[in-house]
Coordinates of C-alpha atoms in Angstrom, one line a residue:
M1 CA 140.6 208.9 -286.7
R2 CA 139.3 206.3 -289.2
V3 CA 137.7 209.0 -291.4
H4 CA 141.1 210.9 -291.3
K5 CA 142.9 207.8 -292.5
E6 CA 140.3 207.3 -295.2
I7 CA 140.8 210.9 -296.5
L8 CA 144.6 210.6 -296.4
L9 CA 144.5 207.4 -298.4
L10 CA 142.2 208.9 -301.0
T11 CA 144.3 212.1 -301.3
S12 CA 147.5 209.9 -301.8
L13 CA 145.8 207.9 -304.5
F14 CA 144.6 211.1 -306.2
L15 CA 148.1 212.7 -306.2
F16 CA 149.6 209.4 -307.5
F17 CA 147.4 209.5 -310.6
I18 CA 148.1 213.2 -311.4
S19 CA 151.9 212.7 -311.0
P20 CA 154.0 213.5 -314.1
F21 CA 154.6 209.8 -314.6
H22 CA 151.0 209.5 -315.8
L23 CA 151.0 212.6 -317.9
R24 CA 152.3 210.8 -321.0
A25 CA 152.3 212.1 -324.5
L26 CA 152.8 210.2 -327.7
A27 CA 156.5 210.2 -328.5
P28 CA 157.2 211.0 -332.1
S29 CA 159.0 208.4 -334.1
S30 CA 159.5 207.3 -337.7
G31 CA 156.9 205.0 -339.2
Y32 CA 153.3 205.9 -340.0
V33 CA 151.9 209.3 -338.9
I34 CA 148.2 210.3 -339.1
E35 CA 148.1 213.6 -341.0
S36 CA 144.4 214.0 -341.6
V37 CA 141.0 212.6 -340.8
Q38 CA 138.0 213.1 -343.1
Y39 CA 134.4 212.2 -342.2
H40 CA 131.8 211.1 -344.8
I41 CA 128.4 211.0 -343.1
E42 CA 125.1 209.9 -344.6
G43 CA 122.5 211.2 -342.2
R44 CA 122.3 213.9 -339.6
T45 CA 125.0 212.8 -337.2
W46 CA 127.4 215.7 -336.4
E47 CA 131.0 215.3 -337.3
Y48 CA 131.8 216.8 -333.9
A49 CA 129.8 214.0 -332.1
L50 CA 131.3 211.3 -334.2
A51 CA 134.9 212.6 -333.7
K52 CA 134.3 212.6 -329.9
K53 CA 133.3 208.9 -330.0
I54 CA 136.4 207.6 -331.7
D55 CA 138.9 210.3 -330.6
F56 CA 141.4 210.4 -333.5
K57 CA 144.4 212.5 -332.9
V58 CA 146.3 214.0 -335.9
G59 CA 150.0 213.3 -335.3
M60 CA 149.6 209.9 -333.8
T61 CA 152.6 207.7 -334.8
F62 CA 152.8 203.9 -335.4
P63 CA 156.0 202.0 -335.8
N64 CA 154.7 199.7 -338.6
K65 CA 151.7 199.0 -340.8
E66 CA 150.4 196.2 -338.7
E67 CA 150.0 198.4 -335.6
L68 CA 148.4 201.1 -337.7
E69 CA 145.8 198.7 -339.2
E70 CA 145.1 197.1 -335.8
F71 CA 144.4 200.6 -334.4
L72 CA 142.1 201.5 -337.3
Q73 CA 140.3 198.2 -337.0
D74 CA 139.7 198.9 -333.3
K75 CA 138.3 202.3 -334.1
Q76 CA 136.0 200.8 -336.7
Q77 CA 134.6 198.4 -334.2
L78 CA 134.0 201.3 -331.8
L79 CA 131.8 202.9 -334.6
I80 CA 130.0 199.6 -335.1
N81 CA 129.2 199.6 -331.4
Q82 CA 127.3 202.8 -331.8
R83 CA 123.7 201.6 -332.4
V84 CA 122.7 204.9 -333.9
L85 CA 124.7 203.9 -337.0
A86 CA 123.6 201.4 -339.6
E87 CA 127.0 201.1 -341.2
A88 CA 130.5 202.1 -340.4
R89 CA 133.9 201.6 -342.1
I90 CA 137.4 203.2 -342.0
T91 CA 139.8 203.3 -344.9
Y92 CA 143.2 205.1 -345.3
T93 CA 145.7 206.2 -348.0
T94 CA 149.4 207.0 -347.6
T95 CA 151.8 209.5 -348.9
P96 CA 155.6 209.8 -348.3
R97 CA 156.9 212.5 -345.9
T98 CA 160.2 214.4 -346.2
D99 CA 161.5 212.9 -342.9
G100 CA 161.3 209.4 -344.3
S101 CA 158.1 208.4 -342.5
T102 CA 154.7 207.7 -344.1
G103 CA 151.8 210.0 -343.9
V104 CA 148.4 208.5 -343.3
H105 CA 145.1 210.0 -344.5
V106 CA 142.1 208.4 -342.8
D107 CA 138.6 208.4 -344.2
V108 CA 135.6 207.6 -341.9
F109 CA 132.4 206.5 -343.6
T110 CA 129.1 206.2 -341.7
V111 CA 125.4 205.7 -342.5
D112 CA 122.8 206.6 -339.9
T113 CA 120.2 204.0 -338.9
W114 CA 116.5 205.0 -338.4
N115 CA 116.7 206.7 -335.0
L116 CA 113.3 208.5 -334.6
I117 CA 110.6 206.3 -333.0
I118 CA 107.0 207.5 -332.2
L119 CA 104.7 204.7 -331.3
P120 CA 101.9 203.6 -328.9
Y121 CA 103.5 201.6 -326.2
F122 CA 102.5 199.5 -323.2
K123 CA 104.5 198.1 -320.3
F124 CA 103.4 196.0 -317.4
D125 CA 105.8 196.2 -314.4
S126 CA 104.8 194.4 -311.3
N127 CA 106.3 197.1 -309.2
K128 CA 104.4 200.0 -310.7
G129 CA 101.4 198.6 -312.7
L130 CA 100.0 198.9 -316.2
L131 CA 101.4 201.7 -318.4
L132 CA 99.8 202.9 -321.6
S133 CA 101.9 205.5 -323.4
I134 CA 102.8 207.4 -326.5
R135 CA 106.6 207.1 -326.7
T136 CA 109.0 209.3 -328.6
R137 CA 112.6 208.4 -328.8
D138 CA 115.2 210.2 -330.9
F139 CA 118.4 208.1 -330.3
N140 CA 120.4 210.6 -332.3
F141 CA 118.9 213.9 -331.1
L142 CA 119.9 216.8 -333.3
G143 CA 122.7 214.5 -334.6
S144 CA 124.4 214.5 -331.2
M145 CA 124.4 210.7 -330.9
E146 CA 122.5 211.3 -327.6
T147 CA 119.0 210.2 -326.8
L148 CA 115.9 212.4 -326.5
K149 CA 113.1 210.9 -324.4
L150 CA 109.5 212.2 -324.5
D151 CA 106.7 210.2 -323.0
L152 CA 102.9 210.8 -322.5
D153 CA 101.7 208.2 -320.0
Y154 CA 98.6 206.8 -318.5
T155 CA 99.1 204.4 -315.6
I156 CA 96.9 202.1 -313.6
T157 CA 98.9 201.6 -310.5
T158 CA 99.2 198.4 -308.5
T159 CA 96.6 200.0 -306.1
K160 CA 94.2 200.6 -309.0
Q161 CA 94.7 204.3 -309.1
N162 CA 94.7 206.4 -312.3
E163 CA 97.8 208.5 -313.1
F164 CA 98.6 210.8 -316.0
G165 CA 102.2 211.7 -316.7
Q166 CA 104.7 213.3 -318.9
T167 CA 108.5 213.0 -319.1
L168 CA 111.2 214.9 -321.1
E169 CA 114.9 214.1 -320.9
F170 CA 117.9 214.9 -323.2
K171 CA 121.5 215.8 -323.2
V172 CA 123.3 217.7 -326.0
P173 CA 127.1 218.1 -326.3
F174 CA 128.3 221.2 -328.3
R175 CA 131.5 223.2 -328.8
L176 CA 131.6 227.0 -328.1
L177 CA 134.5 229.4 -327.7
D178 CA 136.9 226.6 -328.2
R179 CA 135.5 224.6 -325.3
D180 CA 133.3 221.5 -325.0
F181 CA 130.0 221.8 -323.3
K182 CA 127.1 219.5 -322.5
V183 CA 123.6 220.8 -321.6
G184 CA 120.9 218.6 -320.2
L185 CA 117.3 218.6 -319.0
S186 CA 115.4 216.0 -317.0
E187 CA 111.7 216.9 -316.3
S188 CA 108.7 214.8 -315.3
L189 CA 105.1 215.5 -314.2
T190 CA 102.6 213.0 -312.7
Y191 CA 99.0 213.7 -311.8
N192 CA 97.0 211.3 -309.7
A193 CA 93.4 211.7 -310.7
D194 CA 92.0 209.8 -307.7
D195 CA 93.9 211.7 -305.0
N196 CA 94.1 215.0 -307.0
T197 CA 97.9 215.2 -306.3
Y198 CA 100.9 216.3 -308.3
D199 CA 104.5 215.1 -308.5
F200 CA 106.8 217.3 -310.5
S201 CA 110.6 217.6 -310.9
A202 CA 112.9 219.5 -313.2
V203 CA 116.7 219.4 -313.3
V204 CA 118.8 221.5 -315.6
S205 CA 122.5 220.7 -315.9
L206 CA 125.5 222.2 -317.7
D207 CA 129.0 220.7 -318.0
M208 CA 132.1 222.6 -319.3
D209 CA 135.5 221.2 -320.0
I210 CA 138.6 223.2 -319.2
S211 CA 142.4 222.5 -319.5
F212 CA 144.3 222.4 -316.2
L213 CA 147.4 220.6 -315.1
Q214 CA 148.0 219.3 -318.7
R215 CA 144.6 217.5 -318.8
I216 CA 140.9 218.1 -319.3
W217 CA 138.7 218.8 -316.3
T218 CA 134.9 219.1 -316.2
I219 CA 133.1 221.7 -314.2
G220 CA 129.4 220.8 -313.7
V221 CA 126.4 222.6 -312.3
S222 CA 122.9 221.3 -311.9
Q223 CA 119.8 223.0 -310.5
G224 CA 116.7 221.0 -309.5
Y225 CA 113.2 221.8 -308.4
Y226 CA 111.0 219.2 -306.8
Y227 CA 107.3 219.3 -305.9
D228 CA 105.4 216.3 -304.5
D229 CA 102.0 216.5 -302.7
T230 CA 102.7 213.1 -301.2
D231 CA 106.4 213.3 -300.4
F232 CA 107.8 210.4 -298.3
Y233 CA 109.5 212.8 -295.9
G234 CA 106.7 215.4 -295.8
D235 CA 108.6 218.1 -297.9
T236 CA 106.1 219.3 -300.5
Y237 CA 108.7 221.3 -302.5
Y238 CA 112.5 222.1 -302.4
Y239 CA 115.5 223.0 -304.5
Q240 CA 118.7 221.0 -304.9
T241 CA 121.9 222.5 -306.2
I242 CA 125.0 220.5 -307.1
L243 CA 128.4 221.9 -308.2
S244 CA 131.2 219.5 -309.3
F245 CA 134.8 219.5 -310.5
G246 CA 136.4 216.3 -311.8
T247 CA 138.5 214.6 -314.4
E248 CA 139.5 211.2 -315.8
F249 CA 142.9 209.6 -315.8
E250 CA 144.0 206.9 -318.2
T251 CA 146.3 204.7 -316.2
P252 CA 149.1 202.5 -317.7
F253 CA 147.2 199.3 -316.8
T254 CA 145.1 197.2 -319.2
I255 CA 143.0 194.1 -318.7
G256 CA 143.5 191.7 -321.7
K257 CA 142.3 193.4 -324.9
W258 CA 140.1 195.8 -322.9
N259 CA 140.8 199.5 -322.8
H260 CA 143.1 201.2 -320.3
V261 CA 141.9 201.2 -316.7
L262 CA 140.5 204.7 -315.9
Y263 CA 140.6 206.6 -312.6
S264 CA 137.9 209.2 -312.3
P265 CA 138.0 211.6 -309.2
K266 CA 135.4 214.3 -308.6
I267 CA 134.8 216.8 -305.8
Y268 CA 131.3 218.3 -305.4
T269 CA 129.1 220.3 -303.1
K270 CA 125.4 219.6 -302.7
A271 CA 122.5 221.5 -300.9
N272 CA 118.8 220.8 -300.4
Y273 CA 116.9 223.9 -299.4
W274 CA 113.9 226.2 -299.8
P275 CA 114.3 229.9 -299.0
G276 CA 112.5 230.7 -295.7
K277 CA 111.4 227.1 -295.0
E278 CA 113.0 224.4 -292.9
L279 CA 113.0 221.0 -294.7
S280 CA 112.6 217.6 -292.9
E281 CA 115.6 216.3 -291.0
D282 CA 116.1 213.5 -293.5
R283 CA 116.3 215.8 -296.5
R284 CA 117.7 219.1 -295.4
G285 CA 121.4 219.6 -295.4
Y286 CA 124.4 220.8 -297.4
G287 CA 128.1 220.0 -297.5
P288 CA 131.1 218.8 -299.6
G289 CA 131.6 215.4 -301.2
F290 CA 134.2 213.4 -303.0
Y291 CA 133.5 210.6 -305.4
H292 CA 136.1 208.5 -307.2
E293 CA 135.9 205.5 -309.4
V294 CA 138.2 202.9 -311.0
S295 CA 136.7 201.5 -314.2
V296 CA 137.4 199.7 -317.5
E297 CA 135.1 198.7 -320.2
R298 CA 135.0 197.2 -323.7
I299 CA 131.8 195.6 -325.0
D300 CA 131.6 195.0 -328.7
W301 CA 128.4 194.3 -330.7
V302 CA 128.6 191.2 -332.8
G303 CA 125.4 191.4 -334.9
N304 CA 122.8 191.7 -332.1
F305 CA 124.9 189.8 -329.6
R306 CA 127.5 191.4 -327.2
S307 CA 131.0 190.3 -326.4
G308 CA 133.3 191.8 -323.8
G309 CA 132.9 193.2 -320.4
S310 CA 133.2 195.9 -317.9
F311 CA 134.4 196.5 -314.3
S312 CA 133.9 199.5 -312.0
I313 CA 134.2 200.2 -308.3
G314 CA 133.2 203.6 -306.9
N315 CA 133.4 205.3 -303.5
D316 CA 131.2 208.3 -302.5
L317 CA 132.0 210.4 -299.4
Y318 CA 129.6 213.2 -298.5
F319 CA 129.7 215.2 -295.2
D320 CA 126.4 216.7 -294.1
V321 CA 127.4 219.9 -292.3
P322 CA 124.2 220.6 -290.3
K323 CA 124.0 217.0 -289.1
N324 CA 127.8 216.7 -288.6
A325 CA 127.6 213.3 -290.1
W326 CA 129.1 211.3 -293.0
E327 CA 127.2 209.5 -295.8
R328 CA 129.6 207.0 -297.3
K329 CA 128.9 204.3 -299.9
I330 CA 130.9 201.9 -302.1
D331 CA 129.4 200.2 -305.2
W332 CA 130.8 197.8 -307.7
S333 CA 130.0 195.9 -310.9
L334 CA 131.7 193.2 -313.0
I335 CA 129.9 192.3 -316.2
G336 CA 130.8 189.8 -318.9
H337 CA 129.3 188.8 -322.2
R338 CA 130.4 186.1 -324.6
A339 CA 128.9 185.5 -328.1
F340 CA 129.1 182.0 -329.7
G341 CA 127.5 182.5 -333.1
W342 CA 123.9 181.5 -332.3
F343 CA 123.8 182.1 -328.6
Q344 CA 125.3 184.4 -325.9
L345 CA 126.2 183.9 -322.3
S346 CA 126.1 186.9 -319.9
G347 CA 126.7 187.5 -316.2
R348 CA 127.0 190.3 -313.7
F349 CA 128.3 190.4 -310.2
S350 CA 127.5 193.7 -308.5
G351 CA 126.7 195.2 -305.1
L352 CA 126.9 198.1 -302.7
Y353 CA 127.9 198.9 -299.1
A354 CA 126.4 201.9 -297.3
F355 CA 128.5 202.6 -294.3
D356 CA 126.0 204.6 -292.3
K357 CA 122.4 203.4 -292.8
D358 CA 120.2 200.7 -294.3
L359 CA 118.9 201.3 -297.8
G360 CA 115.5 200.1 -299.2
I361 CA 113.4 201.9 -296.5
D362 CA 112.9 204.8 -298.9
P363 CA 110.6 203.6 -301.8
D364 CA 112.9 205.3 -304.3
D365 CA 115.9 203.1 -303.3
D366 CA 114.6 200.1 -305.4
L367 CA 117.1 197.8 -303.8
G368 CA 115.6 194.8 -305.4
A369 CA 115.7 196.1 -309.0
P370 CA 118.7 194.0 -310.2
V371 CA 116.8 190.8 -309.2
R372 CA 114.2 189.8 -311.8
G373 CA 111.3 188.0 -310.1
I374 CA 111.7 189.9 -306.8
L375 CA 109.7 193.1 -306.5
D376 CA 111.9 196.2 -306.0
D377 CA 110.7 197.2 -302.5
R378 CA 111.3 193.8 -300.9
L379 CA 115.0 194.2 -300.1
V380 CA 116.4 196.2 -297.2
G381 CA 120.1 196.4 -296.1
N382 CA 123.3 198.3 -296.0
L383 CA 125.3 195.6 -297.7
V384 CA 124.0 193.8 -300.8
F385 CA 125.5 191.4 -303.3
Y386 CA 123.9 190.7 -306.6
L387 CA 124.5 187.9 -309.2
N388 CA 122.8 187.8 -312.6
T389 CA 123.2 185.1 -315.2
D390 CA 121.6 185.0 -318.7
I391 CA 121.5 182.7 -321.8
L392 CA 120.2 184.2 -325.0
I393 CA 119.6 182.0 -328.0
K394 CA 118.9 183.4 -331.5
M395 CA 115.5 182.0 -332.6
W396 CA 114.5 180.9 -336.0
T397 CA 112.0 183.4 -337.3
W398 CA 111.3 181.9 -340.8
F399 CA 109.5 184.5 -343.0
M400 CA 110.0 187.3 -340.4
D401 CA 113.8 187.1 -340.7
P402 CA 114.1 190.0 -343.2
Y403 CA 112.2 192.2 -340.7
L404 CA 113.4 191.3 -337.2
E405 CA 115.6 189.1 -335.1
I406 CA 114.4 187.4 -331.9
Q407 CA 116.5 186.2 -329.0
A408 CA 115.1 184.3 -326.1
G409 CA 116.4 182.3 -323.1
P410 CA 116.4 181.7 -319.3
F411 CA 117.9 183.8 -316.5
F412 CA 118.7 183.3 -312.9
D413 CA 119.3 186.1 -310.4
Y414 CA 120.4 186.1 -306.7
A415 CA 120.8 188.7 -304.0
L416 CA 122.2 188.5 -300.5
T417 CA 121.4 191.4 -298.1
K418 CA 122.7 192.3 -294.7
R419 CA 121.1 194.8 -292.3
K420 CA 123.2 197.3 -290.5
N421 CA 124.3 196.1 -287.0
R422 CA 123.0 192.6 -287.7
A423 CA 124.7 189.3 -288.7
I424 CA 123.8 187.7 -292.1
D425 CA 120.9 185.3 -291.9
W426 CA 121.5 183.2 -295.0
K427 CA 118.0 181.8 -295.1
N428 CA 116.1 185.1 -294.7
D429 CA 118.6 187.4 -296.4
S430 CA 119.0 185.3 -299.6
W431 CA 116.7 186.1 -302.6
Y432 CA 116.4 183.9 -305.7
G433 CA 114.8 185.0 -309.0
G434 CA 114.5 183.0 -312.2
G435 CA 112.5 183.1 -315.4
F436 CA 112.6 183.8 -319.1
Q437 CA 113.1 186.8 -321.4
V438 CA 112.6 187.6 -325.1
L439 CA 114.3 190.4 -327.0
V440 CA 113.1 191.7 -330.4
F441 CA 115.5 193.6 -332.7
P442 CA 113.8 195.3 -335.7
R443 CA 116.1 195.2 -338.8
F444 CA 115.2 198.8 -339.8
A445 CA 116.5 200.5 -336.6
R446 CA 119.6 199.2 -334.8
S447 CA 119.1 201.7 -332.0
F448 CA 115.7 200.3 -331.0
Y449 CA 114.9 197.0 -329.4
I450 CA 112.4 195.6 -326.9
R451 CA 112.7 193.2 -324.0
G452 CA 110.0 191.3 -322.2
S453 CA 110.6 189.1 -319.2
I454 CA 108.7 187.2 -316.5
G455 CA 110.5 186.1 -313.3
W456 CA 109.5 184.3 -310.2
D457 CA 110.5 184.3 -306.5
M458 CA 112.0 180.8 -306.8
E459 CA 111.9 180.2 -303.1
A460 CA 108.2 180.7 -303.0
V461 CA 107.5 178.7 -306.1
L462 CA 109.6 175.7 -305.0
K463 CA 107.9 175.8 -301.5
D464 CA 104.4 175.1 -302.8
N465 CA 104.8 174.6 -306.6
R466 CA 102.6 177.6 -307.5
L467 CA 103.5 180.3 -310.0
T468 CA 100.9 182.9 -308.8
G469 CA 99.8 184.3 -305.5
T470 CA 101.9 185.9 -302.8
S471 CA 105.0 184.8 -301.0
S472 CA 104.5 183.4 -297.5
R473 CA 107.8 185.2 -296.6
D474 CA 106.5 188.8 -296.7
G475 CA 103.1 188.8 -298.5
F476 CA 104.5 190.4 -301.7
K477 CA 103.6 189.0 -305.2
R478 CA 105.8 186.0 -306.2
Y479 CA 106.3 187.1 -309.8
E480 CA 107.5 190.1 -311.7
I481 CA 106.6 191.0 -315.3
F482 CA 108.5 193.6 -317.4
I483 CA 108.1 194.9 -320.9
G484 CA 110.3 197.7 -322.0
L485 CA 113.3 198.9 -323.9
G486 CA 116.9 197.7 -323.7
H487 CA 118.8 195.0 -321.9
H488 CA 118.6 194.4 -318.1
Y489 CA 122.3 195.1 -317.9

């Protein structure tokens, strides 16, 4: 009965957002009318990709010059937020129209930054070990404003084993037969030289947009192949197929100067299988699912600081037909950034609730990943709350200033977990991580920056005043080191 009520509530919400009340069009009026948009691109960025990012619509009408210029200024900031661009500006000219309104002709000027990086790279992650790698990143792959990732890796794991690996990932949007498509590939191969074992996966995906009920819907299909000699569930190889159909609704609600709140429903069907072979009980299965999310986001780059925030809450409902069982989960995230000239404050409150089982038992769950200083595999639970806080300070770099910018500062993270069918134990279910991080931004490439951090299990450190060793709580290391690309959140 509870499941039926849940489905009825979700269906009512879905119908509310596709009602004609929300299918609004821009009403024509006198004033300023956008008649044309011209793109002037220095670099290899596609005009199609740039137009998708800022979404100008010819025919948009503004009642006065002030609202027009505010709109164009906002679009210019959206371009500045694209780190694949070194420069971006928008100008306009006007001409009189026969109906008494003013025609607006918009010019968009952009200059690409340096987006192709090939370099030796190392990363030490306390969860996985020491990584030596040749990294290739094209942050503007084929001019699509999407990232190509190609890695050649050698890893010394935390158990002193030698692994060789390769990873290839990309997504490319394109337009064909008057429709928008996006094709993607995610492939990885790892060879463990000590155990002579292989771990391989390849997922090919294709999304296509169609017009239905006066809006754009996305049909998606992905086909995956997985092979692992040491699979956690004992399945050496299997296929996974996912079909999906969803859309995105812009609601009439806004939060401050952020964008409109979006509602994004999606139905899907998923199947794990191998012809002629029965998979393990934990992995085999097929069935329908429904995912929907409410979200809003606006994060602007101010130099190399960020200002703004985002909020999202999503609900996933999947019914496994052979098991006659539901898999249900809710996840949420609230992020805020505020730049103050020479320093930035950031925070995130996030979490998840799995209705039907504890997470963190499977090594791939990485339930502790949001907490720096706590190794990823230490947390287990079906309800988790996370809190992250950061201060970043722009450092004085003296003669290096023409070449790079450095930011550094402390962070503090917290997690509270709850096991299924157990009450919260505040002492044993609370996790505290704290430490320091450094970010390096090369001047020649806006799209590329490096972060290094060291965090400690603060409970263990305060207990015996030692920074190294293991935690008396569960025997895991009490520190976590990370060197890699991008922000933590």
